[in-house]
Each structure stands twice: as structure tokens, then as C-alpha cells.
Amino acid sequence: MTEPVLWLSDGSPHSPRFNDRYRSRTGGVAQAFTVFVAGCGLPQRWRSSDEFTVLETGFGLGLNFLTTWAAWEADAQRCERLHFVSVEAYPVAAADILRNAQVPELPGTAEPQLVARLPALALELAQAWQALQGGTQQLQFAGGRVCLTLAFGQVQPMLDGLDCIADAVYLDGFSPALNPEMWSHATLQAIARHCRAGTTLASYSVALGVRESLKQLGFSVCKRPGLPPKRHRLEALFVLT
Ligand SMILES: C[S@@+](CC[C@H](N)C(=O)[O-])C[C@H]1O[C@@H](n2cnc3c(N)ncnc32)[C@H](O)[C@@H]1O
């Protein structure tokens, strides 16, 4: 049984379980790129590595993954291999991933080259997705140069069971007020165990509790101007070795 997604009249996907939207109503790709990809210092940071690993909480409709893949593909100086690891307790249907990749962006908000690639990449993901079962799964794309590890289950046990060191972290688990579990100190601690000195972290949430936890766990944290309608977004750097 896949997670139901409610498509609102403005075209945005909504979660009845969490009563929150999966993506910004003013542009999903723009949010994915500005908040997460650029917020983690990409594409520049992957240029100095052979392999680069992104760890995400909340795979949802895969928009952050698809946008990261499109940005990697468009970068002539990209690393040899991109590994994207994401935790998801309530996987959606492949049809919703495809539909989400078709939602038009507001003009001028996102890089047209990335937006144009999304439906084709989403189709590849959706074709692989249909065979998915529970547990941890690995999917390969781009001739094996893009690897997607999907950990299907509750965030903390899945993070505890993962064997990876992240170069970048995307925190994307609905709003902390509506879904505190994804942003709890214990969850952020489980994430910090997968970080190294220099790991970057990004989120649309600048909730005080999240910032305080991240600081206690060894991140330097700063608020940046957000993408409307959000006033701020969060960037952090893991400094504890
Ligand atoms: C805002 S959506 C993620 C959007 C996604 N990153 C994208 O690019 O489409 C948040 C996701 O977190 C998942 N989630 C919420 N609580 C969770 C939990 N306790 N453990 C694992 N996943 C959870 C939801 O099912 C949802 O798919």
C-alpha cells in the first residue's frame, strides 16, 4: 500500500497524514536547488571528489534527488559518482513521482535546463520504483554513476542502520511543528553520526530547536535569506571531528 498524496487545486501535492505540502507552492525545483543543492555548496563541492554522498531525511516525491541528479548531469566538472541516500517511512506511488515532475515552475524561479530534464529523469526513477519493496534498496542510474540508496522505514532506526559518511545532508521532513520526530535531537544526533568535518547541511527550516540541537551536535549554523514565501533557510557546517 503506497502513501496517498492529495493534489490540491493549485497543483501542489499535500500529505493528508501530516497535513503539510510536499513542496513549496512557489516552485519545487527552485526550492530544491536554492535550499538544498546550493545550500550545501553544490555543485562546487562535488568537483573536488571522485565520489560525493548526499544523505536526506524524507524522500517524498524524489524532487530533491531528481534536482540534484539534474544539477550533477549539467555540471561539466561533476564528480565521477554521485551517491544519494534517503530515508522514507511512507513511500508514495510512482505515478505521484511522475506527476510531481510535471508541475510547472513559476517563470524565472528555477534554472530552465534543470526543469527541462526533470520529467525524463523522473520517468527513469518511476520505472525502477515500481519494483521496490520494503527495507533498504539500491537503484543505479546514469550507467552506475548515480546510485540511489532508499532506506524505507522510520527515520531513527533506518539512520542507525545505514553505513555511509555524508558529504552533504538535506533535512526535509515536513515542518518541525507538524512532524517533530524528523527534527528531534535524537534524529539529528543519528544524522551527525554520519557526518565528517566539512559536511554541509541544508534545510528550509530555521526552527530554534533545530538550530540549537545542530549547534550542540557540532555544527556551525547560519540563517540565510529564504525563497518566498519562506523568509529564511538554514545552512550548516559540521566542524566537530
Ligand atoms: C517534505 S516531504 C519530503 C520531500 C522530498 N524530499 C522531495 O524532494 O520530494 C517529507 C517526507 O518525510 C517523510 N517522513 C515523515 N516522517 C517520517 C519518519 N518518521 N520517518 C521517515 N520518513 C518520514 C514523509 O513521508 C515525506 O515523504
CSV table of C-alpha atoms and ligand atoms in Angstrom, one decimal:
chain,number,residue,atom,x,y,z
A,1,MET,CA,0.0,0.0,0.0
A,2,THR,CA,1.6,3.3,-1.1
A,3,GLU,CA,1.1,6.6,0.8
A,4,PRO,CA,-1.9,8.7,-0.5
A,5,VAL,CA,-1.0,12.1,-2.0
A,6,LEU,CA,-3.7,14.7,-2.3
A,7,TRP,CA,-3.2,17.0,-5.3
A,8,LEU,CA,-4.5,20.5,-4.4
A,9,SER,CA,-6.2,22.9,-6.8
A,10,ASP,CA,-3.0,25.0,-7.1
A,11,GLY,CA,-1.2,21.9,-8.3
A,12,SER,CA,0.8,21.2,-5.2
A,13,PRO,CA,1.0,17.8,-3.5
A,14,HIS,CA,-0.3,17.5,0.0
A,15,SER,CA,0.1,14.9,2.7
A,16,PRO,CA,-3.2,14.0,4.5
A,17,ARG,CA,-1.1,12.2,7.1
A,18,PHE,CA,1.0,15.2,8.1
A,19,ASN,CA,-1.4,18.0,6.8
A,20,ASP,CA,1.5,19.6,5.0
A,21,ARG,CA,2.7,20.2,1.5
A,22,TYR,CA,5.5,18.1,-0.1
A,23,ARG,CA,6.9,21.1,-1.9
A,24,SER,CA,6.9,24.9,-1.9
A,25,ARG,CA,3.8,26.2,-3.8
A,26,THR,CA,6.0,28.8,-5.5
A,27,GLY,CA,8.4,26.4,-7.2
A,28,GLY,CA,9.5,22.9,-6.2
A,29,VAL,CA,12.7,22.8,-8.3
A,30,ALA,CA,13.6,26.3,-7.3
A,31,GLN,CA,13.3,25.3,-3.7
A,32,ALA,CA,15.2,22.0,-4.2
A,33,PHE,CA,18.0,23.8,-5.9
A,34,THR,CA,18.3,27.0,-3.8
A,35,VAL,CA,17.6,25.5,-0.4
A,36,PHE,CA,19.3,22.1,-0.7
A,37,VAL,CA,21.7,21.9,-3.7
A,38,ALA,CA,23.1,25.4,-3.5
A,39,GLY,CA,22.5,25.4,0.3
A,40,CYS,CA,25.0,22.6,0.6
A,41,GLY,CA,27.6,24.4,-1.6
A,42,LEU,CA,26.8,22.3,-4.7
A,43,PRO,CA,27.8,21.9,-7.5
A,44,GLN,CA,31.1,23.4,-6.5
A,45,ARG,CA,31.8,21.0,-3.6
A,46,TRP,CA,31.5,17.8,-5.5
A,47,ARG,CA,34.1,18.9,-8.1
A,48,SER,CA,37.0,18.1,-5.8
A,49,SER,CA,35.8,14.5,-5.1
A,50,ASP,CA,35.7,11.2,-7.0
A,51,GLU,CA,32.5,10.3,-5.1
A,52,PHE,CA,30.1,12.5,-3.3
A,53,THR,CA,27.4,11.3,-0.9
A,54,VAL,CA,24.2,13.2,0.0
A,55,LEU,CA,22.1,12.0,2.9
A,56,GLU,CA,18.4,13.1,3.0
A,57,THR,CA,15.7,12.7,5.6
A,58,GLY,CA,12.3,12.3,3.7
A,59,PHE,CA,12.5,11.1,0.1
A,60,GLY,CA,8.9,12.1,-0.6
A,61,LEU,CA,8.3,12.7,-4.3
A,62,GLY,CA,12.0,12.5,-5.0
A,63,LEU,CA,12.2,16.1,-6.2
A,64,ASN,CA,15.5,16.8,-4.3
A,65,PHE,CA,17.0,13.7,-5.7
A,66,LEU,CA,15.9,14.5,-9.2
A,67,THR,CA,17.1,18.1,-9.0
A,68,THR,CA,20.5,17.0,-7.5
A,69,TRP,CA,20.8,14.4,-10.3
A,70,ALA,CA,19.9,17.0,-13.0
A,71,ALA,CA,22.4,19.5,-11.5
A,72,TRP,CA,25.1,16.8,-11.4
A,73,GLU,CA,24.4,15.9,-15.0
A,74,ALA,CA,24.5,19.5,-16.1
A,75,ASP,CA,27.9,20.2,-14.5
A,76,ALA,CA,30.9,19.6,-16.8
A,77,GLN,CA,33.1,19.3,-13.7
A,78,ARG,CA,31.0,16.8,-11.8
A,79,CYS,CA,32.4,14.1,-9.6
A,80,GLU,CA,32.7,10.6,-11.0
A,81,ARG,CA,30.0,9.1,-8.9
A,82,LEU,CA,27.0,10.6,-7.0
A,83,HIS,CA,25.5,8.6,-4.1
A,84,PHE,CA,22.2,9.8,-2.8
A,85,VAL,CA,20.9,8.1,0.3
A,86,SER,CA,17.4,8.9,1.6
A,87,VAL,CA,15.2,7.7,4.4
A,88,GLU,CA,11.4,7.4,3.9
A,89,ALA,CA,8.7,5.8,6.1
A,90,TYR,CA,5.7,6.3,3.8
A,91,PRO,CA,6.7,5.8,0.1
A,92,VAL,CA,4.3,7.2,-2.5
A,93,ALA,CA,3.2,5.7,-5.8
A,94,ALA,CA,5.4,6.0,-8.9
A,95,ALA,CA,2.5,7.9,-10.6
A,96,ASP,CA,2.8,10.7,-8.0
A,97,ILE,CA,6.6,11.0,-8.5
A,98,LEU,CA,5.9,11.4,-12.3
A,99,ARG,CA,3.1,13.9,-11.7
A,100,ASN,CA,5.2,16.0,-9.4
A,101,ALA,CA,8.0,16.2,-12.0
A,102,GLN,CA,5.4,17.8,-14.4
A,103,VAL,CA,4.2,20.6,-12.1
A,104,PRO,CA,5.2,23.9,-13.9
A,105,GLU,CA,7.6,26.2,-12.1
A,106,LEU,CA,6.8,29.9,-11.8
A,107,PRO,CA,8.6,31.7,-14.6
A,108,GLY,CA,12.1,32.9,-13.6
A,109,THR,CA,12.3,30.9,-10.4
A,110,ALA,CA,14.3,27.9,-11.4
A,111,GLU,CA,17.1,27.0,-13.9
A,112,PRO,CA,15.2,26.1,-17.1
A,113,GLN,CA,17.9,23.5,-18.0
A,114,LEU,CA,17.2,21.6,-14.8
A,115,VAL,CA,13.4,21.9,-15.1
A,116,ALA,CA,13.5,20.6,-18.6
A,117,ARG,CA,15.4,17.4,-17.6
A,118,LEU,CA,13.1,16.5,-14.7
A,119,PRO,CA,10.3,14.6,-16.5
A,120,ALA,CA,12.8,12.3,-18.2
A,121,LEU,CA,14.8,11.6,-15.0
A,122,ALA,CA,11.5,11.1,-13.1
A,123,LEU,CA,10.5,8.5,-15.7
A,124,GLU,CA,13.7,6.5,-15.1
A,125,LEU,CA,13.1,6.7,-11.4
A,126,ALA,CA,9.4,5.7,-11.7
A,127,GLN,CA,10.3,2.7,-13.8
A,128,ALA,CA,12.8,1.4,-11.2
A,129,TRP,CA,10.4,2.4,-8.4
A,130,GLN,CA,7.7,0.0,-9.4
A,131,ALA,CA,9.7,-3.0,-8.4
A,132,LEU,CA,10.5,-1.6,-5.0
A,133,GLN,CA,9.7,-3.4,-1.8
A,134,GLY,CA,10.5,-2.6,1.9
A,135,GLY,CA,13.9,-2.4,3.6
A,136,THR,CA,17.0,-0.8,2.0
A,137,GLN,CA,17.2,-0.8,-1.7
A,138,GLN,CA,19.8,0.5,-4.2
A,139,LEU,CA,19.0,1.8,-7.6
A,140,GLN,CA,21.6,2.7,-10.3
A,141,PHE,CA,21.2,5.3,-12.9
A,142,ALA,CA,23.5,7.1,-15.5
A,143,GLY,CA,25.3,3.8,-16.2
A,144,GLY,CA,26.0,3.3,-12.5
A,145,ARG,CA,27.4,6.8,-11.9
A,146,VAL,CA,24.3,7.8,-9.9
A,147,CYS,CA,23.4,5.5,-7.1
A,148,LEU,CA,20.2,5.9,-5.0
A,149,THR,CA,20.0,4.1,-1.7
A,150,LEU,CA,16.5,4.2,-0.3
A,151,ALA,CA,16.0,3.2,3.3
A,152,PHE,CA,12.3,2.5,3.8
A,153,GLY,CA,11.3,2.8,7.4
A,154,GLN,CA,11.2,5.1,10.4
A,155,VAL,CA,13.9,7.7,10.4
A,156,GLN,CA,15.9,6.9,13.5
A,157,PRO,CA,16.2,3.1,13.1
A,158,MET,CA,17.0,3.5,9.4
A,159,LEU,CA,19.6,6.1,10.1
A,160,ASP,CA,21.2,3.9,12.8
A,161,GLY,CA,21.3,1.0,10.3
A,162,LEU,CA,22.9,3.0,7.5
A,163,ASP,CA,26.6,2.6,6.7
A,164,CYS,CA,27.6,5.9,5.0
A,165,ILE,CA,29.5,9.1,5.6
A,166,ALA,CA,27.7,12.1,4.2
A,167,ASP,CA,29.4,15.0,2.4
A,168,ALA,CA,26.1,16.9,2.4
A,169,VAL,CA,22.8,16.5,4.3
A,170,TYR,CA,19.3,17.6,3.3
A,171,LEU,CA,16.8,17.9,6.2
A,172,ASP,CA,13.4,17.7,4.5
A,173,GLY,CA,10.8,16.1,6.8
A,174,PHE,CA,7.7,18.3,6.7
A,175,SER,CA,7.5,21.2,9.2
A,176,PRO,CA,9.0,20.5,12.7
A,177,ALA,CA,5.8,21.8,14.2
A,178,LEU,CA,3.7,19.1,12.4
A,179,ASN,CA,6.3,16.3,12.4
A,180,PRO,CA,8.7,16.8,15.4
A,181,GLU,CA,10.1,13.2,15.1
A,182,MET,CA,12.0,14.1,11.9
A,183,TRP,CA,13.7,17.0,13.7
A,184,SER,CA,14.2,15.7,17.2
A,185,HIS,CA,17.6,15.9,18.9
A,186,ALA,CA,17.9,12.1,18.7
A,187,THR,CA,17.2,12.2,14.9
A,188,LEU,CA,19.8,15.0,14.4
A,189,GLN,CA,22.2,13.0,16.6
A,190,ALA,CA,21.7,10.0,14.3
A,191,ILE,CA,22.5,12.2,11.3
A,192,ALA,CA,25.6,13.7,13.0
A,193,ARG,CA,27.0,10.2,13.3
A,194,HIS,CA,27.1,10.1,9.5
A,195,CYS,CA,28.9,13.4,9.2
A,196,ARG,CA,32.6,14.3,9.0
A,197,ALA,CA,34.4,17.6,9.4
A,198,GLY,CA,33.3,19.7,6.4
A,199,THR,CA,29.9,18.0,5.8
A,200,THR,CA,27.4,20.7,4.8
A,201,LEU,CA,23.8,20.6,5.8
A,202,ALA,CA,20.8,22.5,4.5
A,203,SER,CA,17.1,22.9,5.3
A,204,TYR,CA,14.1,25.2,4.7
A,205,SER,CA,13.5,25.1,8.5
A,206,VAL,CA,15.2,27.5,10.8
A,207,ALA,CA,13.2,26.5,13.9
A,208,LEU,CA,15.1,27.4,17.0
A,209,GLY,CA,15.1,23.9,18.5
A,210,VAL,CA,16.6,22.5,15.3
A,211,ARG,CA,19.4,25.2,15.3
A,212,GLU,CA,20.1,24.6,18.9
A,213,SER,CA,20.4,20.9,18.5
A,214,LEU,CA,22.6,21.2,15.5
A,215,LYS,CA,25.0,23.6,17.4
A,216,GLN,CA,25.1,21.1,20.4
A,217,LEU,CA,26.0,18.3,17.9
A,218,GLY,CA,29.0,20.2,16.4
A,219,PHE,CA,27.5,22.2,13.5
A,220,SER,CA,28.1,25.9,12.9
A,221,VAL,CA,24.7,27.1,11.8
A,222,CYS,CA,23.5,30.2,9.9
A,223,LYS,CA,20.2,31.6,8.7
A,224,ARG,CA,20.2,32.7,5.0
A,225,PRO,CA,17.5,34.6,3.1
A,226,GLY,CA,14.8,32.1,2.1
A,227,LEU,CA,12.9,31.6,-1.1
A,228,PRO,CA,9.5,33.3,-0.8
A,229,PRO,CA,7.1,32.6,0.9
A,230,LYS,CA,9.8,31.5,3.5
A,231,ARG,CA,11.8,34.3,5.0
A,232,HIS,CA,14.8,32.2,5.9
A,233,ARG,CA,16.6,28.9,5.1
A,234,LEU,CA,19.3,27.2,7.0
A,235,GLU,CA,22.9,26.3,6.1
A,236,ALA,CA,25.2,24.5,8.5
A,237,LEU,CA,28.7,23.1,8.5
A,238,PHE,CA,29.9,20.1,10.6
A,239,VAL,CA,33.0,21.3,12.4
A,240,LEU,CA,33.4,18.6,15.0
A,241,THR,CA,35.8,15.8,14.0
B,1,LIG,C1,8.5,17.3,2.7
B,1,LIG,S1,8.4,15.6,2.4
B,1,LIG,C2,10.0,15.3,1.5
B,1,LIG,C3,10.1,15.9,0.2
B,1,LIG,C4,11.2,15.2,-0.6
B,1,LIG,N1,12.5,15.4,-0.1
B,1,LIG,C5,11.2,15.6,-2.1
B,1,LIG,O1,12.2,16.1,-2.6
B,1,LIG,O2,10.1,15.4,-2.8
B,1,LIG,C6,8.8,14.8,3.9
B,1,LIG,C7,8.9,13.3,3.8
B,1,LIG,O3,9.3,12.8,5.1
B,1,LIG,C8,8.6,11.5,5.3
B,1,LIG,N2,8.6,11.2,6.7
B,1,LIG,C9,7.8,11.9,7.7
B,1,LIG,N3,8.0,11.3,8.9
B,1,LIG,C10,8.9,10.4,8.7
B,1,LIG,C11,9.6,9.5,9.6
B,1,LIG,N4,9.3,9.5,11.0
B,1,LIG,N5,10.5,8.6,9.2
B,1,LIG,C12,10.8,8.6,7.8
B,1,LIG,N6,10.2,9.4,6.9
B,1,LIG,C13,9.3,10.3,7.4
B,1,LIG,C14,7.2,11.8,4.7
B,1,LIG,O4,6.6,10.5,4.4
B,1,LIG,C15,7.6,12.6,3.5
B,1,LIG,O5,7.7,11.8,2.3
